[in-house]
Amino acid sequence: MKSDSAGNTGLNPSRLPAHVAVIMDGNGRWAQKRMLNRIKGHEKGADTVRAVVRASREIGIDFLTLYAFSTENWQRPKMEVSALMTLLKRFLESEQQEMAENNIRLRVIGQADRLPKDVQDALARVMEATGRNDGMCLSLALSYGARAEIVEAAQSLARQVKNGDIQPDEISDELFSGHLYTAGMPDPELLIRTSGEFRISNFLLWKIAYAELFVTPTLWPDFTREEFIGILKDFQNRERRFGRVSAS
Ligand code: FPP
């Protein structure tokens, strides 16, 4: 059963984006502004993740995809990478029960095999525990890069052509989409980026073709449920034309 509490928020439940994707940026700057170690910013950022996951579930969003760790993030100082992995593991352990109880299914997109073994094990446990849930799909983009995702899809299709399983002409939008990490998910209708940078940063390049973009100057640790609802309201007021002319 999906919740239908969008009404309490002033949102129109019939015009919610089915899939919201978020580039969570600004943890480091949040910490620097307070003369704190960057890791403190990530810790506070993890609290925001909890709040946004809860809010999305309550509002009735079907798919929420969070950019938690990019392939480029491996190049950060070892200490910071290790702190992010620890935070991720802690998040999975602390949220497993809540996800199970709230009908949230966890999915990972990215090169999960590059993650430390203990994080992979924690992910496998939560995915196993939540695999049959159908209330909201929470996807964590981990060791994720959209170009690598597209290249892997191309390689997989090229192998099928080489084996004679498909003809090159059979490769369509749908078939290609089905070979991405995001196979089976609707395209994100709304992409939010925090901390004021107008960049896509190699996130979901194929899937965001028609997404509405929303950039907020708020740093991710300061992002709130209220601001999230405000962005969803803004989305509901936008006219989406998909390259066509206005209906009126
Ligand atoms: C960007 O901030 C954020 C990240 C690199 C990772 C996002 C991680 C979290 C929100 C915390 C842990 C995640 C989960 C799922 C529990 P930045 O460091 O690039 O900030 P800056 O641009 O200000 O330096």
PDB file of C-alpha atoms and ligand atoms in Angstrom:
ATOM      1  CA  MET A   1       0.000   0.000   0.000  1.00  0.00           C
ATOM      2  CA  LYS A   2       1.311   3.414  -0.931  1.00  0.00           C
ATOM      3  CA  SER A   3       0.752   6.286   1.460  1.00  0.00           C
ATOM      4  CA  ASP A   4      -1.276   9.225   0.229  1.00  0.00           C
ATOM      5  CA  SER A   5      -0.418  12.022   2.585  1.00  0.00           C
ATOM      6  CA  ALA A   6       0.452  14.542  -0.131  1.00  0.00           C
ATOM      7  CA  GLY A   7      -2.847  16.216   0.763  1.00  0.00           C
ATOM      8  CA  ASN A   8      -1.468  17.342   4.150  1.00  0.00           C
ATOM      9  CA  THR A   9       1.282  19.244   2.405  1.00  0.00           C
ATOM     10  CA  GLY A  10      -0.763  21.277  -0.061  1.00  0.00           C
ATOM     11  CA  LEU A  11       0.637  19.145  -2.890  1.00  0.00           C
ATOM     12  CA  ASN A  12      -1.604  17.729  -5.583  1.00  0.00           C
ATOM     13  CA  PRO A  13      -1.240  13.942  -5.136  1.00  0.00           C
ATOM     14  CA  SER A  14      -2.168  13.291  -8.765  1.00  0.00           C
ATOM     15  CA  ARG A  15       0.641  15.499 -10.098  1.00  0.00           C
ATOM     16  CA  LEU A  16       3.580  14.273  -8.089  1.00  0.00           C
ATOM     17  CA  PRO A  17       6.750  13.382  -9.987  1.00  0.00           C
ATOM     18  CA  ALA A  18       6.989   9.578 -10.047  1.00  0.00           C
ATOM     19  CA  HIS A  19      10.768   9.764  -9.855  1.00  0.00           C
ATOM     20  CA  VAL A  20      12.829  12.411  -8.072  1.00  0.00           C
ATOM     21  CA  ALA A  21      16.621  12.394  -8.398  1.00  0.00           C
ATOM     22  CA  VAL A  22      18.896  14.437  -6.144  1.00  0.00           C
ATOM     23  CA  ILE A  23      22.503  15.585  -6.447  1.00  0.00           C
ATOM     24  CA  MET A  24      23.363  16.097  -2.790  1.00  0.00           C
ATOM     25  CA  ASP A  25      26.091  18.738  -2.782  1.00  0.00           C
ATOM     26  CA  GLY A  26      27.625  21.112  -0.265  1.00  0.00           C
ATOM     27  CA  ASN A  27      28.533  18.955   2.727  1.00  0.00           C
ATOM     28  CA  GLY A  28      32.140  20.140   2.614  1.00  0.00           C
ATOM     29  CA  ARG A  29      31.214  23.829   2.396  1.00  0.00           C
ATOM     30  CA  TRP A  30      28.710  23.445   5.229  1.00  0.00           C
ATOM     31  CA  ALA A  31      31.527  22.144   7.441  1.00  0.00           C
ATOM     32  CA  GLN A  32      34.084  24.700   6.258  1.00  0.00           C
ATOM     33  CA  LYS A  33      31.708  27.574   7.064  1.00  0.00           C
ATOM     34  CA  ARG A  34      31.660  26.297  10.642  1.00  0.00           C
ATOM     35  CA  MET A  35      35.416  25.636  10.798  1.00  0.00           C
ATOM     36  CA  LEU A  36      34.652  21.933  11.065  1.00  0.00           C
ATOM     37  CA  ASN A  37      36.203  18.937   9.409  1.00  0.00           C
ATOM     38  CA  ARG A  38      34.507  18.058   6.076  1.00  0.00           C
ATOM     39  CA  ILE A  39      33.478  14.734   7.588  1.00  0.00           C
ATOM     40  CA  LYS A  40      31.173  16.576  10.007  1.00  0.00           C
ATOM     41  CA  GLY A  41      29.408  17.936   6.929  1.00  0.00           C
ATOM     42  CA  HIS A  42      28.906  14.422   5.588  1.00  0.00           C
ATOM     43  CA  GLU A  43      27.545  13.314   8.982  1.00  0.00           C
ATOM     44  CA  LYS A  44      25.003  16.116   8.959  1.00  0.00           C
ATOM     45  CA  GLY A  45      24.320  15.288   5.301  1.00  0.00           C
ATOM     46  CA  ALA A  46      23.454  11.725   6.269  1.00  0.00           C
ATOM     47  CA  ASP A  47      20.793  13.121   8.652  1.00  0.00           C
ATOM     48  CA  THR A  48      19.338  15.065   5.720  1.00  0.00           C
ATOM     49  CA  VAL A  49      19.265  11.833   3.702  1.00  0.00           C
ATOM     50  CA  ARG A  50      17.165  10.222   6.452  1.00  0.00           C
ATOM     51  CA  ALA A  51      14.769  13.191   6.522  1.00  0.00           C
ATOM     52  CA  VAL A  52      14.353  13.349   2.723  1.00  0.00           C
ATOM     53  CA  VAL A  53      13.797   9.590   2.419  1.00  0.00           C
ATOM     54  CA  ARG A  54      11.128   9.769   5.132  1.00  0.00           C
ATOM     55  CA  ALA A  55       9.463  12.821   3.570  1.00  0.00           C
ATOM     56  CA  SER A  56       9.445  11.245   0.094  1.00  0.00           C
ATOM     57  CA  ARG A  57       7.821   8.112   1.426  1.00  0.00           C
ATOM     58  CA  GLU A  58       5.203  10.115   3.327  1.00  0.00           C
ATOM     59  CA  ILE A  59       4.428  12.354   0.362  1.00  0.00           C
ATOM     60  CA  GLY A  60       4.016   9.368  -1.940  1.00  0.00           C
ATOM     61  CA  ILE A  61       7.012   9.605  -4.295  1.00  0.00           C
ATOM     62  CA  ASP A  62       7.446   6.235  -6.059  1.00  0.00           C
ATOM     63  CA  PHE A  63      11.150   6.481  -6.919  1.00  0.00           C
ATOM     64  CA  LEU A  64      13.834   8.490  -5.141  1.00  0.00           C
ATOM     65  CA  THR A  65      17.407   8.325  -6.446  1.00  0.00           C
ATOM     66  CA  LEU A  66      20.232   9.906  -4.456  1.00  0.00           C
ATOM     67  CA  TYR A  67      23.749  10.582  -5.770  1.00  0.00           C
ATOM     68  CA  ALA A  68      25.691   9.396  -2.741  1.00  0.00           C
ATOM     69  CA  PHE A  69      29.123   8.596  -4.205  1.00  0.00           C
ATOM     70  CA  SER A  70      30.439   9.162  -7.716  1.00  0.00           C
ATOM     71  CA  THR A  71      33.210   7.270  -9.504  1.00  0.00           C
ATOM     72  CA  GLU A  72      35.222  10.529  -9.239  1.00  0.00           C
ATOM     73  CA  ASN A  73      34.745  10.571  -5.452  1.00  0.00           C
ATOM     74  CA  TRP A  74      37.241   7.680  -5.151  1.00  0.00           C
ATOM     75  CA  GLN A  75      39.914  10.328  -5.782  1.00  0.00           C
ATOM     76  CA  ARG A  76      39.129  12.172  -2.545  1.00  0.00           C
ATOM     77  CA  PRO A  77      41.546  11.790   0.401  1.00  0.00           C
ATOM     78  CA  LYS A  78      41.545   8.237   1.754  1.00  0.00           C
ATOM     79  CA  MET A  79      40.260   9.430   5.138  1.00  0.00           C
ATOM     80  CA  GLU A  80      37.230  11.110   3.587  1.00  0.00           C
ATOM     81  CA  VAL A  81      36.386   8.104   1.393  1.00  0.00           C
ATOM     82  CA  SER A  82      36.644   5.827   4.387  1.00  0.00           C
ATOM     83  CA  ALA A  83      34.422   8.144   6.492  1.00  0.00           C
ATOM     84  CA  LEU A  84      31.805   8.205   3.711  1.00  0.00           C
ATOM     85  CA  MET A  85      31.828   4.400   3.560  1.00  0.00           C
ATOM     86  CA  THR A  86      31.422   4.175   7.336  1.00  0.00           C
ATOM     87  CA  LEU A  87      28.522   6.635   7.215  1.00  0.00           C
ATOM     88  CA  LEU A  88      26.896   4.645   4.455  1.00  0.00           C
ATOM     89  CA  LYS A  89      27.202   1.409   6.403  1.00  0.00           C
ATOM     90  CA  ARG A  90      25.815   3.092   9.526  1.00  0.00           C
ATOM     91  CA  PHE A  91      22.925   4.487   7.490  1.00  0.00           C
ATOM     92  CA  LEU A  92      22.089   1.042   6.111  1.00  0.00           C
ATOM     93  CA  GLU A  93      22.221  -0.561   9.544  1.00  0.00           C
ATOM     94  CA  SER A  94      20.139   2.128  11.229  1.00  0.00           C
ATOM     95  CA  GLU A  95      17.519   2.391   8.467  1.00  0.00           C
ATOM     96  CA  GLN A  96      17.015  -1.275   7.600  1.00  0.00           C
ATOM     97  CA  GLN A  97      14.105  -1.695   9.962  1.00  0.00           C
ATOM     98  CA  GLU A  98      12.460   1.602   9.047  1.00  0.00           C
ATOM     99  CA  MET A  99      12.729   0.777   5.332  1.00  0.00           C
ATOM    100  CA  ALA A 100      11.245  -2.658   5.906  1.00  0.00           C
ATOM    101  CA  GLU A 101       8.383  -1.250   8.019  1.00  0.00           C
ATOM    102  CA  ASN A 102       7.663   1.593   5.624  1.00  0.00           C
ATOM    103  CA  ASN A 103       7.510  -0.569   2.522  1.00  0.00           C
ATOM    104  CA  ILE A 104      10.654   0.985   1.005  1.00  0.00           C
ATOM    105  CA  ARG A 105      12.732  -1.078  -1.393  1.00  0.00           C
ATOM    106  CA  LEU A 106      16.455  -0.372  -1.590  1.00  0.00           C
ATOM    107  CA  ARG A 107      18.329  -0.532  -4.862  1.00  0.00           C
ATOM    108  CA  VAL A 108      21.911   0.370  -5.779  1.00  0.00           C
ATOM    109  CA  ILE A 109      23.001   1.852  -9.069  1.00  0.00           C
ATOM    110  CA  GLY A 110      26.694   2.002  -9.925  1.00  0.00           C
ATOM    111  CA  GLN A 111      29.749  -0.199  -9.715  1.00  0.00           C
ATOM    112  CA  ALA A 112      28.847  -1.683  -6.338  1.00  0.00           C
ATOM    113  CA  ASP A 113      31.597  -4.269  -6.651  1.00  0.00           C
ATOM    114  CA  ARG A 114      34.152  -1.481  -6.075  1.00  0.00           C
ATOM    115  CA  LEU A 115      32.738  -0.771  -2.598  1.00  0.00           C
ATOM    116  CA  PRO A 116      34.401  -2.238   0.519  1.00  0.00           C
ATOM    117  CA  LYS A 117      33.245  -5.769   1.331  1.00  0.00           C
ATOM    118  CA  ASP A 118      31.495  -4.774   4.587  1.00  0.00           C
ATOM    119  CA  VAL A 119      29.481  -2.089   2.752  1.00  0.00           C
ATOM    120  CA  GLN A 120      28.573  -4.574   0.002  1.00  0.00           C
ATOM    121  CA  ASP A 121      27.415  -7.030   2.677  1.00  0.00           C
ATOM    122  CA  ALA A 122      25.295  -4.372   4.418  1.00  0.00           C
ATOM    123  CA  LEU A 123      23.751  -3.387   1.070  1.00  0.00           C
ATOM    124  CA  ALA A 124      22.998  -7.025   0.250  1.00  0.00           C
ATOM    125  CA  ARG A 125      21.297  -7.500   3.628  1.00  0.00           C
ATOM    126  CA  VAL A 126      19.047  -4.453   3.233  1.00  0.00           C
ATOM    127  CA  MET A 127      18.235  -5.255  -0.401  1.00  0.00           C
ATOM    128  CA  GLU A 128      17.306  -8.784   0.613  1.00  0.00           C
ATOM    129  CA  ALA A 129      15.167  -7.524   3.529  1.00  0.00           C
ATOM    130  CA  THR A 130      13.352  -4.937   1.399  1.00  0.00           C
ATOM    131  CA  GLY A 131      13.313  -6.650  -2.013  1.00  0.00           C
ATOM    132  CA  ARG A 132       9.594  -7.401  -1.983  1.00  0.00           C
ATOM    133  CA  ASN A 133       8.499  -3.925  -0.847  1.00  0.00           C
ATOM    134  CA  ASP A 134       6.524  -1.868  -3.344  1.00  0.00           C
ATOM    135  CA  GLY A 135       5.858   1.433  -1.550  1.00  0.00           C
ATOM    136  CA  MET A 136       8.856   3.474  -2.706  1.00  0.00           C
ATOM    137  CA  CYS A 137      12.076   2.512  -4.445  1.00  0.00           C
ATOM    138  CA  LEU A 138      15.096   4.231  -2.893  1.00  0.00           C
ATOM    139  CA  SER A 139      18.097   4.006  -5.197  1.00  0.00           C
ATOM    140  CA  LEU A 140      21.503   4.941  -3.900  1.00  0.00           C
ATOM    141  CA  ALA A 141      23.951   5.866  -6.655  1.00  0.00           C
ATOM    142  CA  LEU A 142      27.227   4.463  -5.343  1.00  0.00           C
ATOM    143  CA  SER A 143      30.479   4.469  -7.262  1.00  0.00           C
ATOM    144  CA  TYR A 144      28.194   5.771  -9.972  1.00  0.00           C
ATOM    145  CA  GLY A 145      29.101   7.469 -13.243  1.00  0.00           C
ATOM    146  CA  ALA A 146      26.598   7.899 -16.074  1.00  0.00           C
ATOM    147  CA  ARG A 147      29.163   7.582 -18.883  1.00  0.00           C
ATOM    148  CA  ALA A 148      30.421   4.279 -17.450  1.00  0.00           C
ATOM    149  CA  GLU A 149      26.799   3.135 -17.180  1.00  0.00           C
ATOM    150  CA  ILE A 150      26.164   3.974 -20.856  1.00  0.00           C
ATOM    151  CA  VAL A 151      29.412   2.314 -21.948  1.00  0.00           C
ATOM    152  CA  GLU A 152      28.521  -0.863 -20.017  1.00  0.00           C
ATOM    153  CA  ALA A 153      25.074  -0.918 -21.671  1.00  0.00           C
ATOM    154  CA  ALA A 154      26.695  -0.501 -25.106  1.00  0.00           C
ATOM    155  CA  GLN A 155      29.136  -3.331 -24.367  1.00  0.00           C
ATOM    156  CA  SER A 156      26.346  -5.624 -23.231  1.00  0.00           C
ATOM    157  CA  LEU A 157      24.297  -4.911 -26.390  1.00  0.00           C
ATOM    158  CA  ALA A 158      27.371  -5.319 -28.609  1.00  0.00           C
ATOM    159  CA  ARG A 159      27.935  -8.770 -27.076  1.00  0.00           C
ATOM    160  CA  GLN A 160      24.323  -9.713 -27.840  1.00  0.00           C
ATOM    161  CA  VAL A 161      24.706  -8.570 -31.451  1.00  0.00           C
ATOM    162  CA  LYS A 162      28.003 -10.494 -31.754  1.00  0.00           C
ATOM    163  CA  ASN A 163      26.337 -13.648 -30.422  1.00  0.00           C
ATOM    164  CA  GLY A 164      23.543 -13.221 -32.950  1.00  0.00           C
ATOM    165  CA  ASP A 165      20.909 -12.769 -30.201  1.00  0.00           C
ATOM    166  CA  ILE A 166      19.743  -9.418 -31.620  1.00  0.00           C
ATOM    167  CA  GLN A 167      20.125  -7.416 -34.820  1.00  0.00           C
ATOM    168  CA  PRO A 168      21.663  -3.885 -34.611  1.00  0.00           C
ATOM    169  CA  ASP A 169      18.364  -2.384 -35.840  1.00  0.00           C
ATOM    170  CA  GLU A 170      16.552  -3.880 -32.862  1.00  0.00           C
ATOM    171  CA  ILE A 171      18.442  -1.556 -30.513  1.00  0.00           C
ATOM    172  CA  SER A 172      15.795   0.989 -29.524  1.00  0.00           C
ATOM    173  CA  ASP A 173      15.429   3.558 -26.724  1.00  0.00           C
ATOM    174  CA  GLU A 174      13.575   0.944 -24.675  1.00  0.00           C
ATOM    175  CA  LEU A 175      16.092  -1.837 -25.236  1.00  0.00           C
ATOM    176  CA  PHE A 176      19.003   0.484 -24.428  1.00  0.00           C
ATOM    177  CA  SER A 177      17.249   1.752 -21.280  1.00  0.00           C
ATOM    178  CA  GLY A 178      16.781  -1.829 -20.139  1.00  0.00           C
ATOM    179  CA  HIS A 179      20.548  -2.333 -20.096  1.00  0.00           C
ATOM    180  CA  LEU A 180      21.240   0.608 -17.792  1.00  0.00           C
ATOM    181  CA  TYR A 181      21.589   0.241 -13.990  1.00  0.00           C
ATOM    182  CA  THR A 182      18.227   2.020 -13.778  1.00  0.00           C
ATOM    183  CA  ALA A 183      16.423  -0.647 -15.833  1.00  0.00           C
ATOM    184  CA  GLY A 184      12.720  -0.723 -15.075  1.00  0.00           C
ATOM    185  CA  MET A 185      12.603   2.719 -13.424  1.00  0.00           C
ATOM    186  CA  PRO A 186      10.640   5.603 -14.940  1.00  0.00           C
ATOM    187  CA  ASP A 187      12.692   8.598 -16.077  1.00  0.00           C
ATOM    188  CA  PRO A 188      13.211  11.160 -13.289  1.00  0.00           C
ATOM    189  CA  GLU A 189      10.752  13.978 -13.809  1.00  0.00           C
ATOM    190  CA  LEU A 190      12.524  16.228 -11.340  1.00  0.00           C
ATOM    191  CA  LEU A 191      16.253  16.605 -10.694  1.00  0.00           C
ATOM    192  CA  ILE A 192      17.239  18.652  -7.656  1.00  0.00           C
ATOM    193  CA  ARG A 193      20.780  19.879  -7.011  1.00  0.00           C
ATOM    194  CA  THR A 194      21.748  21.560  -3.775  1.00  0.00           C
ATOM    195  CA  SER A 195      24.524  24.106  -3.087  1.00  0.00           C
ATOM    196  CA  GLY A 196      23.905  26.312  -6.090  1.00  0.00           C
ATOM    197  CA  GLU A 197      26.102  24.680  -8.742  1.00  0.00           C
ATOM    198  CA  PHE A 198      24.516  24.436 -12.202  1.00  0.00           C
ATOM    199  CA  ARG A 199      26.092  21.125 -13.173  1.00  0.00           C
ATOM    200  CA  ILE A 200      24.937  17.574 -13.878  1.00  0.00           C
ATOM    201  CA  SER A 201      28.217  15.953 -12.762  1.00  0.00           C
ATOM    202  CA  ASN A 202      27.841  12.747 -14.789  1.00  0.00           C
ATOM    203  CA  PHE A 203      24.536  11.820 -13.120  1.00  0.00           C
ATOM    204  CA  LEU A 204      21.824   9.801 -14.906  1.00  0.00           C
ATOM    205  CA  LEU A 205      22.699  11.318 -18.297  1.00  0.00           C
ATOM    206  CA  TRP A 206      20.412   9.044 -20.299  1.00  0.00           C
ATOM    207  CA  LYS A 207      17.466   9.194 -17.910  1.00  0.00           C
ATOM    208  CA  ILE A 208      17.244  12.956 -17.364  1.00  0.00           C
ATOM    209  CA  ALA A 209      16.552  13.851 -21.005  1.00  0.00           C
ATOM    210  CA  TYR A 210      13.244  15.562 -20.078  1.00  0.00           C
ATOM    211  CA  ALA A 211      13.700  16.103 -16.342  1.00  0.00           C
ATOM    212  CA  GLU A 212      12.777  19.440 -14.805  1.00  0.00           C
ATOM    213  CA  LEU A 213      15.887  20.855 -13.135  1.00  0.00           C
ATOM    214  CA  PHE A 214      15.817  22.648  -9.818  1.00  0.00           C
ATOM    215  CA  VAL A 215      18.984  24.143  -8.323  1.00  0.00           C
ATOM    216  CA  THR A 216      18.808  25.481  -4.793  1.00  0.00           C
ATOM    217  CA  PRO A 217      21.594  27.454  -3.103  1.00  0.00           C
ATOM    218  CA  THR A 218      20.944  25.565   0.145  1.00  0.00           C
ATOM    219  CA  LEU A 219      23.827  23.330   1.187  1.00  0.00           C
ATOM    220  CA  TRP A 220      22.729  19.694   1.495  1.00  0.00           C
ATOM    221  CA  PRO A 221      23.067  19.502   5.329  1.00  0.00           C
ATOM    222  CA  ASP A 222      20.687  22.500   5.595  1.00  0.00           C
ATOM    223  CA  PHE A 223      18.129  21.110   3.140  1.00  0.00           C
ATOM    224  CA  THR A 224      14.782  20.478   4.836  1.00  0.00           C
ATOM    225  CA  ARG A 225      11.514  18.678   4.286  1.00  0.00           C
ATOM    226  CA  GLU A 226       9.836  22.101   3.926  1.00  0.00           C
ATOM    227  CA  GLU A 227      12.172  23.165   1.127  1.00  0.00           C
ATOM    228  CA  PHE A 228      11.650  19.798  -0.559  1.00  0.00           C
ATOM    229  CA  ILE A 229       7.881  20.299  -0.476  1.00  0.00           C
ATOM    230  CA  GLY A 230       8.345  23.837  -1.856  1.00  0.00           C
ATOM    231  CA  ILE A 231      10.331  22.434  -4.811  1.00  0.00           C
ATOM    232  CA  LEU A 232       7.639  19.816  -5.450  1.00  0.00           C
ATOM    233  CA  LYS A 233       5.055  22.623  -5.488  1.00  0.00           C
ATOM    234  CA  ASP A 234       7.179  24.552  -7.968  1.00  0.00           C
ATOM    235  CA  PHE A 235       7.367  21.393 -10.108  1.00  0.00           C
ATOM    236  CA  GLN A 236       3.595  21.081 -10.034  1.00  0.00           C
ATOM    237  CA  ASN A 237       3.285  24.624 -11.352  1.00  0.00           C
ATOM    238  CA  ARG A 238       5.642  24.096 -14.270  1.00  0.00           C
ATOM    239  CA  GLU A 239       4.291  23.256 -17.686  1.00  0.00           C
ATOM    240  CA  ARG A 240       6.041  20.219 -19.149  1.00  0.00           C
ATOM    241  CA  ARG A 241       5.892  20.186 -22.940  1.00  0.00           C
ATOM    242  CA  PHE A 242       8.410  17.488 -23.965  1.00  0.00           C
ATOM    243  CA  GLY A 243       9.339  19.467 -27.066  1.00  0.00           C
ATOM    244  CA  ARG A 244       5.703  20.019 -28.066  1.00  0.00           C
ATOM    245  CA  VAL A 245       3.754  23.294 -28.036  1.00  0.00           C
ATOM    246  CA  SER A 246       1.587  24.409 -25.143  1.00  0.00           C
ATOM    247  CA  ALA A 247      -1.829  22.715 -24.856  1.00  0.00           C
ATOM    248  CA  SER A 248      -3.747  26.009 -24.442  1.00  0.00           C
TER     249      SER A 248
HETATM  250  C1  FPP B   1      28.754  16.317  -1.734  1.00  0.00           C
HETATM  251  O1  FPP B   1      29.300  17.166  -0.801  1.00  0.00           O
HETATM  252  C2  FPP B   1      28.296  15.071  -1.188  1.00  0.00           C
HETATM  253  C3  FPP B   1      28.914  13.865  -1.333  1.00  0.00           C
HETATM  254  C4  FPP B   1      30.191  13.700  -2.008  1.00  0.00           C
HETATM  255  C5  FPP B   1      28.364  12.637  -0.845  1.00  0.00           C
HETATM  256  C6  FPP B   1      26.980  12.637  -0.298  1.00  0.00           C
HETATM  257  C7  FPP B   1      27.006  11.934   0.978  1.00  0.00           C
HETATM  258  C8  FPP B   1      26.135  12.102   2.004  1.00  0.00           C
HETATM  259  C9  FPP B   1      24.987  12.987   1.884  1.00  0.00           C
HETATM  260  C10 FPP B   1      26.319  11.432   3.314  1.00  0.00           C
HETATM  261  C11 FPP B   1      26.275   9.951   3.356  1.00  0.00           C
HETATM  262  C12 FPP B   1      25.310   9.308   2.436  1.00  0.00           C
HETATM  263  C13 FPP B   1      24.356   8.429   2.789  1.00  0.00           C
HETATM  264  C14 FPP B   1      23.510   7.794   1.745  1.00  0.00           C
HETATM  265  C15 FPP B   1      24.091   8.059   4.182  1.00  0.00           C
HETATM  266  P1  FPP B   1      30.753  17.734  -1.092  1.00  0.00           P
HETATM  267  O2  FPP B   1      31.687  17.045  -0.170  1.00  0.00           O
HETATM  268  O3  FPP B   1      31.106  17.607  -2.529  1.00  0.00           O
HETATM  269  O4  FPP B   1      30.562  19.232  -0.704  1.00  0.00           O
HETATM  270  P2  FPP B   1      31.411  20.473  -1.223  1.00  0.00           P
HETATM  271  O5  FPP B   1      31.145  20.590  -2.706  1.00  0.00           O
HETATM  272  O6  FPP B   1      30.860  21.601  -0.439  1.00  0.00           O
HETATM  273  O7  FPP B   1      32.857  20.194  -0.918  1.00  0.00           O
END
